[in-house]
Protein backbone atom coordinates (compact mmCIF):
# COMPACT_ATOMS: atom_id res chain seq x y z
CA UNK A 1 0.00 0.00 0.00
CA UNK A 2 1.31 3.47 -0.89
CA UNK A 3 1.86 6.30 1.54
CA UNK A 4 -0.98 8.41 2.86
CA UNK A 5 0.59 11.37 1.03
CA UNK A 6 0.30 9.57 -2.30
CA UNK A 7 -3.25 8.54 -1.45
CA UNK A 8 -4.09 12.21 -0.80
CA UNK A 9 -2.63 13.20 -4.17
CA UNK A 10 -4.76 10.59 -5.90
CA UNK A 11 -7.88 11.85 -4.18
CA UNK A 12 -6.96 15.46 -4.94
CA UNK A 13 -6.80 14.69 -8.65
CA UNK A 14 -10.39 13.47 -8.30
CA UNK A 15 -11.43 16.64 -6.51
CA UNK A 16 -11.65 14.97 -3.10
CA UNK A 17 -9.96 16.50 -0.04
CA UNK A 18 -8.50 13.89 2.31
CA UNK A 19 -8.18 14.81 5.96
CA UNK A 20 -4.98 13.84 7.74
CA UNK A 21 -5.54 11.35 10.57
CA UNK A 22 -5.14 12.98 13.99
CA UNK A 23 -1.90 12.59 15.88
CA UNK A 24 -2.35 10.37 18.91
CA UNK A 25 -0.25 9.12 21.81
CA UNK A 26 2.00 6.43 20.35
CA UNK A 27 0.56 3.62 22.50
CA UNK A 28 -2.85 3.88 20.81
CA UNK A 29 -2.37 1.57 17.84
CA UNK A 30 -5.23 -0.97 17.71
CA UNK A 31 -8.90 -0.19 17.05
CA UNK A 32 -9.72 -1.00 20.68
CA UNK A 33 -6.92 1.11 22.19
CA UNK A 34 -7.61 3.98 19.77
CA UNK A 35 -11.29 4.06 20.73
CA UNK A 36 -10.37 4.03 24.42
CA UNK A 37 -7.68 6.69 23.96
CA UNK A 38 -9.96 9.01 22.00
CA UNK A 39 -13.01 8.75 24.25
CA UNK A 40 -11.88 7.93 27.78
CA UNK A 41 -8.20 8.03 28.67
CA UNK A 42 -7.41 11.13 30.67
CA UNK A 43 -10.99 12.42 30.86
CA UNK A 44 -11.66 13.61 34.45
CA UNK A 45 -14.00 11.16 36.18
CA UNK A 46 -16.13 12.11 39.18
CA UNK A 47 -18.57 9.19 39.18
CA UNK A 48 -17.89 6.71 41.99
CA UNK A 49 -19.05 3.74 39.93
CA UNK A 50 -16.62 4.52 37.13
CA UNK A 51 -13.83 5.18 39.61
CA UNK A 52 -14.41 1.74 41.13
CA UNK A 53 -14.41 0.24 37.64
CA UNK A 54 -11.01 1.68 36.80
CA UNK A 55 -9.58 0.80 40.20
CA UNK A 56 -10.67 -2.78 39.52
CA UNK A 57 -9.41 -2.91 35.96
CA UNK A 58 -6.04 -1.32 36.76
CA UNK A 59 -5.50 -3.86 39.52
CA UNK A 60 -6.45 -6.67 37.16
CA UNK A 61 -3.91 -5.41 34.64
CA UNK A 62 -0.91 -6.00 36.93
CA UNK A 63 1.55 -8.09 34.92
CA UNK A 64 -0.62 -7.95 31.80
CA UNK A 65 -1.21 -5.56 28.91
CA UNK A 66 -3.98 -2.97 28.99
CA UNK A 67 -5.18 -4.32 25.65
CA UNK A 68 -5.88 -7.66 27.36
CA UNK A 69 -7.99 -5.93 29.99
CA UNK A 70 -9.87 -3.85 27.43
CA UNK A 71 -10.84 -7.06 25.64
CA UNK A 72 -12.19 -8.46 28.90
CA UNK A 73 -13.86 -5.26 30.06
CA UNK A 74 -17.44 -6.24 29.26
CA UNK A 75 -16.95 -9.63 30.88
CA UNK A 76 -15.65 -7.85 33.98
CA UNK A 77 -18.72 -5.62 33.98
CA UNK A 78 -20.99 -8.68 33.91
CA UNK A 79 -18.95 -10.63 36.45
CA UNK A 80 -18.66 -7.79 38.95
CA UNK A 81 -22.25 -6.57 39.04
CA UNK A 82 -21.74 -3.60 36.77
CA UNK A 83 -18.88 -2.45 39.01
CA UNK A 84 -21.32 -1.63 41.80
CA UNK A 85 -19.15 -1.56 44.95
CA UNK A 86 -22.17 -2.12 47.20
CA UNK A 87 -23.00 -5.39 45.47
CA UNK A 88 -19.40 -6.52 45.01
CA UNK A 89 -18.70 -5.98 48.72
CA UNK A 90 -21.36 -8.63 49.42
CA UNK A 91 -19.85 -11.32 47.20
CA UNK A 92 -19.58 -14.60 49.10
CA UNK A 93 -16.67 -17.06 48.98
CA UNK A 94 -18.89 -19.31 46.85
CA UNK A 95 -19.35 -16.54 44.32
CA UNK A 96 -15.62 -15.92 44.26
CA UNK A 97 -15.09 -19.59 43.42
CA UNK A 98 -17.56 -19.29 40.54
CA UNK A 99 -15.73 -16.21 39.26
CA UNK A 100 -12.50 -18.20 39.19
CA UNK A 101 -14.12 -20.46 36.60
CA UNK A 102 -15.07 -17.50 34.39
CA UNK A 103 -12.82 -17.39 31.29
CA UNK A 104 -13.94 -13.82 30.55
CA UNK A 105 -11.88 -12.36 33.41
CA UNK A 106 -8.35 -12.76 34.72
CA UNK A 107 -8.69 -15.89 36.83
CA UNK A 108 -6.15 -14.96 39.44
CA UNK A 109 -7.40 -15.74 42.93
CA UNK A 110 -5.54 -12.87 44.58
CA UNK A 111 -6.93 -10.37 42.09
CA UNK A 112 -10.50 -11.63 42.36
CA UNK A 113 -10.44 -11.72 46.17
CA UNK A 114 -8.82 -8.27 46.23
CA UNK A 115 -11.68 -6.83 44.16
CA UNK A 116 -14.17 -7.90 46.82
CA UNK A 117 -11.91 -6.53 49.57
CA UNK A 118 -11.46 -3.29 47.64
CA UNK A 119 -15.21 -2.89 47.33
CA UNK A 120 -15.51 -3.10 51.11
CA UNK A 121 -12.68 -0.58 51.59
CA UNK A 122 -14.25 1.63 48.91
CA UNK A 123 -17.52 1.71 50.85
CA UNK A 124 -15.67 2.73 54.03
CA UNK A 125 -14.07 5.63 52.16
CA UNK A 126 -17.48 6.69 50.86
CA UNK A 127 -18.86 6.70 54.38
CA UNK A 128 -15.94 8.77 55.65
CA UNK A 129 -15.70 11.31 52.82
CA UNK A 130 -19.21 11.26 51.37
CA UNK A 131 -17.91 10.06 48.02
CA UNK A 132 -14.83 8.22 46.81
CA UNK A 133 -14.53 11.03 44.29
CA UNK A 134 -13.94 13.61 47.03
CA UNK A 135 -11.28 11.41 48.59
CA UNK A 136 -9.32 10.44 45.47
CA UNK A 137 -9.25 13.91 43.90
CA UNK A 138 -7.76 15.33 47.10
CA UNK A 139 -4.42 13.82 46.05
CA UNK A 140 -4.17 16.39 43.23
CA UNK A 141 -5.91 19.24 45.03
CA UNK A 142 -9.16 18.71 43.13
CA UNK A 143 -7.73 19.71 39.74
CA UNK A 144 -6.06 17.62 37.01
CA UNK A 145 -2.29 17.84 36.84
CA UNK A 146 -1.50 18.83 33.26
CA UNK A 147 1.90 17.55 32.19
CA UNK A 148 3.88 18.39 29.06
CA UNK A 149 5.20 15.06 27.81
CA UNK A 150 6.74 15.24 24.36
CA UNK A 151 7.18 11.49 23.97
CA UNK A 152 5.94 8.33 25.65
CA UNK A 153 9.42 7.78 27.08
CA UNK A 154 9.00 10.91 29.23
CA UNK A 155 5.98 9.49 31.06
CA UNK A 156 7.06 8.20 34.48
CA UNK A 157 5.74 4.96 35.99
CA UNK A 158 4.85 6.75 39.24
CA UNK A 159 4.79 10.17 40.90
CA UNK A 160 4.89 11.64 44.42
CA UNK A 161 1.08 11.82 44.26
CA UNK A 162 0.72 8.18 43.28
CA UNK A 163 3.16 7.23 46.05
CA UNK A 164 1.01 9.07 48.56
CA UNK A 165 -2.19 7.59 47.16
CA UNK A 166 -0.79 4.07 47.25
CA UNK A 167 0.33 4.38 50.86
CA UNK A 168 -3.04 5.67 51.98
CA UNK A 169 -5.06 3.12 50.01
CA UNK A 170 -2.95 0.31 51.44
CA UNK A 171 -3.45 1.70 54.93
CA UNK A 172 -7.20 1.61 54.32
CA UNK A 173 -7.13 -2.05 53.33
CA UNK A 174 -7.04 -1.84 49.53
CA UNK A 175 -5.06 -4.42 47.57
CA UNK A 176 -3.26 -4.24 44.21
CA UNK A 177 -2.75 -0.52 44.62
CA UNK A 178 1.01 -0.12 44.33
CA UNK A 179 2.26 3.26 43.17
CA UNK A 180 2.61 2.18 39.52
CA UNK A 181 -0.98 0.91 39.47
CA UNK A 182 -2.13 4.10 41.16
CA UNK A 183 -0.37 6.24 38.56
CA UNK A 184 -2.00 4.29 35.73
CA UNK A 185 -5.33 4.81 37.50
CA UNK A 186 -4.63 8.56 37.79
CA UNK A 187 -3.92 8.71 34.05
CA UNK A 188 -7.06 6.75 33.18
CA UNK A 189 -9.49 8.86 35.22
CA UNK A 190 -7.95 12.23 34.45
CA UNK A 191 -6.21 13.12 37.68
CA UNK A 192 -3.26 13.73 35.38
CA UNK A 193 -3.23 14.63 31.70
CA UNK A 194 -0.42 12.54 30.26
CA UNK A 195 -1.34 12.81 26.61
CA UNK A 196 1.76 13.88 24.72
CA UNK A 197 1.67 17.51 23.65
CA UNK A 198 1.33 16.64 19.96
CA UNK A 199 -1.71 14.42 20.62
CA UNK A 200 -5.01 15.92 19.51
CA UNK A 201 -6.55 15.01 22.88
CA UNK A 202 -4.00 17.00 24.88
CA UNK A 203 -5.52 20.43 24.28
CA UNK A 204 -9.08 19.09 24.28
CA UNK A 205 -8.60 18.01 27.90
CA UNK A 206 -7.68 21.49 29.05
CA UNK A 207 -3.97 21.80 28.44
Tab-separated table of C-alpha atoms in Angstrom:
chain	number	residue	atom	x	y	z
A	1	UNK	CA	0.000	0.000	0.000
A	2	UNK	CA	1.308	3.465	-0.886
A	3	UNK	CA	1.862	6.300	1.540
A	4	UNK	CA	-0.984	8.414	2.858
A	5	UNK	CA	0.589	11.372	1.027
A	6	UNK	CA	0.301	9.566	-2.304
A	7	UNK	CA	-3.247	8.536	-1.445
A	8	UNK	CA	-4.087	12.212	-0.800
A	9	UNK	CA	-2.626	13.197	-4.166
A	10	UNK	CA	-4.759	10.587	-5.904
A	11	UNK	CA	-7.882	11.848	-4.181
A	12	UNK	CA	-6.956	15.456	-4.940
A	13	UNK	CA	-6.798	14.685	-8.645
A	14	UNK	CA	-10.394	13.466	-8.305
A	15	UNK	CA	-11.428	16.642	-6.506
A	16	UNK	CA	-11.647	14.967	-3.100
A	17	UNK	CA	-9.958	16.498	-0.042
A	18	UNK	CA	-8.498	13.887	2.306
A	19	UNK	CA	-8.185	14.813	5.962
A	20	UNK	CA	-4.981	13.840	7.741
A	21	UNK	CA	-5.539	11.354	10.573
A	22	UNK	CA	-5.143	12.982	13.992
A	23	UNK	CA	-1.896	12.590	15.875
A	24	UNK	CA	-2.347	10.372	18.913
A	25	UNK	CA	-0.247	9.125	21.808
A	26	UNK	CA	2.001	6.426	20.347
A	27	UNK	CA	0.565	3.624	22.505
A	28	UNK	CA	-2.855	3.878	20.815
A	29	UNK	CA	-2.368	1.565	17.845
A	30	UNK	CA	-5.232	-0.965	17.714
A	31	UNK	CA	-8.901	-0.186	17.055
A	32	UNK	CA	-9.716	-1.000	20.683
A	33	UNK	CA	-6.925	1.111	22.187
A	34	UNK	CA	-7.612	3.978	19.771
A	35	UNK	CA	-11.291	4.063	20.731
A	36	UNK	CA	-10.368	4.034	24.421
A	37	UNK	CA	-7.681	6.688	23.957
A	38	UNK	CA	-9.956	9.012	22.003
A	39	UNK	CA	-13.010	8.750	24.248
A	40	UNK	CA	-11.883	7.935	27.782
A	41	UNK	CA	-8.204	8.034	28.669
A	42	UNK	CA	-7.410	11.133	30.675
A	43	UNK	CA	-10.990	12.422	30.858
A	44	UNK	CA	-11.657	13.612	34.448
A	45	UNK	CA	-14.000	11.162	36.184
A	46	UNK	CA	-16.130	12.108	39.181
A	47	UNK	CA	-18.569	9.185	39.177
A	48	UNK	CA	-17.892	6.709	41.986
A	49	UNK	CA	-19.054	3.744	39.931
A	50	UNK	CA	-16.621	4.520	37.130
A	51	UNK	CA	-13.828	5.183	39.607
A	52	UNK	CA	-14.407	1.743	41.127
A	53	UNK	CA	-14.414	0.243	37.644
A	54	UNK	CA	-11.014	1.678	36.799
A	55	UNK	CA	-9.584	0.803	40.201
A	56	UNK	CA	-10.666	-2.781	39.525
A	57	UNK	CA	-9.406	-2.909	35.959
A	58	UNK	CA	-6.041	-1.317	36.757
A	59	UNK	CA	-5.501	-3.864	39.522
A	60	UNK	CA	-6.448	-6.669	37.156
A	61	UNK	CA	-3.906	-5.410	34.639
A	62	UNK	CA	-0.910	-5.999	36.931
A	63	UNK	CA	1.550	-8.092	34.924
A	64	UNK	CA	-0.621	-7.954	31.804
A	65	UNK	CA	-1.206	-5.565	28.912
A	66	UNK	CA	-3.977	-2.965	28.994
A	67	UNK	CA	-5.180	-4.323	25.650
A	68	UNK	CA	-5.880	-7.656	27.359
A	69	UNK	CA	-7.989	-5.931	29.990
A	70	UNK	CA	-9.868	-3.846	27.430
A	71	UNK	CA	-10.837	-7.059	25.637
A	72	UNK	CA	-12.194	-8.459	28.905
A	73	UNK	CA	-13.865	-5.263	30.058
A	74	UNK	CA	-17.440	-6.241	29.263
A	75	UNK	CA	-16.951	-9.629	30.881
A	76	UNK	CA	-15.654	-7.847	33.982
A	77	UNK	CA	-18.723	-5.622	33.979
A	78	UNK	CA	-20.988	-8.677	33.908
A	79	UNK	CA	-18.953	-10.632	36.448
A	80	UNK	CA	-18.655	-7.792	38.948
A	81	UNK	CA	-22.255	-6.568	39.037
A	82	UNK	CA	-21.736	-3.596	36.767
A	83	UNK	CA	-18.880	-2.453	39.014
A	84	UNK	CA	-21.318	-1.631	41.797
A	85	UNK	CA	-19.146	-1.563	44.946
A	86	UNK	CA	-22.174	-2.116	47.197
A	87	UNK	CA	-23.002	-5.390	45.474
A	88	UNK	CA	-19.400	-6.523	45.014
A	89	UNK	CA	-18.696	-5.981	48.722
A	90	UNK	CA	-21.356	-8.627	49.419
A	91	UNK	CA	-19.846	-11.324	47.199
A	92	UNK	CA	-19.583	-14.597	49.101
A	93	UNK	CA	-16.667	-17.064	48.981
A	94	UNK	CA	-18.887	-19.307	46.847
A	95	UNK	CA	-19.354	-16.542	44.321
A	96	UNK	CA	-15.622	-15.920	44.258
A	97	UNK	CA	-15.092	-19.588	43.421
A	98	UNK	CA	-17.558	-19.292	40.541
A	99	UNK	CA	-15.725	-16.211	39.264
A	100	UNK	CA	-12.501	-18.200	39.192
A	101	UNK	CA	-14.117	-20.460	36.597
A	102	UNK	CA	-15.068	-17.503	34.388
A	103	UNK	CA	-12.819	-17.395	31.286
A	104	UNK	CA	-13.939	-13.822	30.552
A	105	UNK	CA	-11.882	-12.361	33.412
A	106	UNK	CA	-8.346	-12.763	34.716
A	107	UNK	CA	-8.692	-15.891	36.828
A	108	UNK	CA	-6.153	-14.956	39.442
A	109	UNK	CA	-7.403	-15.736	42.934
A	110	UNK	CA	-5.542	-12.875	44.585
A	111	UNK	CA	-6.926	-10.375	42.088
A	112	UNK	CA	-10.499	-11.632	42.359
A	113	UNK	CA	-10.437	-11.720	46.166
A	114	UNK	CA	-8.822	-8.275	46.233
A	115	UNK	CA	-11.678	-6.833	44.165
A	116	UNK	CA	-14.170	-7.897	46.820
A	117	UNK	CA	-11.907	-6.534	49.570
A	118	UNK	CA	-11.457	-3.288	47.643
A	119	UNK	CA	-15.215	-2.888	47.328
A	120	UNK	CA	-15.506	-3.099	51.112
A	121	UNK	CA	-12.683	-0.582	51.585
A	122	UNK	CA	-14.254	1.629	48.907
A	123	UNK	CA	-17.521	1.714	50.853
A	124	UNK	CA	-15.670	2.732	54.027
A	125	UNK	CA	-14.067	5.634	52.156
A	126	UNK	CA	-17.476	6.690	50.859
A	127	UNK	CA	-18.862	6.704	54.377
A	128	UNK	CA	-15.943	8.769	55.654
A	129	UNK	CA	-15.698	11.310	52.820
A	130	UNK	CA	-19.207	11.258	51.374
A	131	UNK	CA	-17.911	10.057	48.018
A	132	UNK	CA	-14.826	8.219	46.815
A	133	UNK	CA	-14.527	11.026	44.294
A	134	UNK	CA	-13.941	13.609	47.032
A	135	UNK	CA	-11.280	11.412	48.588
A	136	UNK	CA	-9.325	10.440	45.474
A	137	UNK	CA	-9.249	13.908	43.896
A	138	UNK	CA	-7.755	15.333	47.095
A	139	UNK	CA	-4.416	13.818	46.054
A	140	UNK	CA	-4.170	16.386	43.235
A	141	UNK	CA	-5.914	19.240	45.029
A	142	UNK	CA	-9.156	18.713	43.134
A	143	UNK	CA	-7.735	19.709	39.736
A	144	UNK	CA	-6.063	17.616	37.014
A	145	UNK	CA	-2.294	17.836	36.843
A	146	UNK	CA	-1.498	18.832	33.260
A	147	UNK	CA	1.899	17.549	32.189
A	148	UNK	CA	3.876	18.386	29.059
A	149	UNK	CA	5.204	15.060	27.810
A	150	UNK	CA	6.742	15.243	24.361
A	151	UNK	CA	7.177	11.487	23.972
A	152	UNK	CA	5.941	8.335	25.654
A	153	UNK	CA	9.422	7.776	27.080
A	154	UNK	CA	9.004	10.906	29.231
A	155	UNK	CA	5.979	9.492	31.059
A	156	UNK	CA	7.064	8.200	34.477
A	157	UNK	CA	5.742	4.959	35.992
A	158	UNK	CA	4.854	6.747	39.235
A	159	UNK	CA	4.786	10.167	40.900
A	160	UNK	CA	4.889	11.642	44.415
A	161	UNK	CA	1.081	11.825	44.263
A	162	UNK	CA	0.723	8.177	43.276
A	163	UNK	CA	3.158	7.229	46.046
A	164	UNK	CA	1.009	9.071	48.562
A	165	UNK	CA	-2.195	7.592	47.157
A	166	UNK	CA	-0.787	4.074	47.253
A	167	UNK	CA	0.334	4.385	50.859
A	168	UNK	CA	-3.044	5.670	51.977
A	169	UNK	CA	-5.062	3.120	50.014
A	170	UNK	CA	-2.951	0.307	51.439
A	171	UNK	CA	-3.455	1.702	54.927
A	172	UNK	CA	-7.197	1.605	54.319
A	173	UNK	CA	-7.132	-2.049	53.328
A	174	UNK	CA	-7.037	-1.837	49.526
A	175	UNK	CA	-5.060	-4.424	47.565
A	176	UNK	CA	-3.259	-4.240	44.208
A	177	UNK	CA	-2.746	-0.518	44.623
A	178	UNK	CA	1.007	-0.118	44.326
A	179	UNK	CA	2.261	3.257	43.166
A	180	UNK	CA	2.606	2.183	39.517
A	181	UNK	CA	-0.977	0.912	39.467
A	182	UNK	CA	-2.133	4.103	41.161
A	183	UNK	CA	-0.374	6.240	38.562
A	184	UNK	CA	-2.004	4.295	35.728
A	185	UNK	CA	-5.334	4.814	37.504
A	186	UNK	CA	-4.635	8.558	37.789
A	187	UNK	CA	-3.919	8.712	34.049
A	188	UNK	CA	-7.057	6.754	33.183
A	189	UNK	CA	-9.489	8.861	35.220
A	190	UNK	CA	-7.950	12.227	34.450
A	191	UNK	CA	-6.209	13.115	37.685
A	192	UNK	CA	-3.262	13.732	35.384
A	193	UNK	CA	-3.234	14.633	31.695
A	194	UNK	CA	-0.419	12.539	30.261
A	195	UNK	CA	-1.341	12.807	26.611
A	196	UNK	CA	1.757	13.882	24.716
A	197	UNK	CA	1.672	17.511	23.655
A	198	UNK	CA	1.328	16.635	19.958
A	199	UNK	CA	-1.706	14.419	20.617
A	200	UNK	CA	-5.013	15.920	19.512
A	201	UNK	CA	-6.550	15.005	22.878
A	202	UNK	CA	-4.000	17.004	24.883
A	203	UNK	CA	-5.522	20.431	24.285
A	204	UNK	CA	-9.076	19.086	24.279
A	205	UNK	CA	-8.597	18.013	27.903
A	206	UNK	CA	-7.681	21.486	29.053
A	207	UNK	CA	-3.967	21.805	28.443
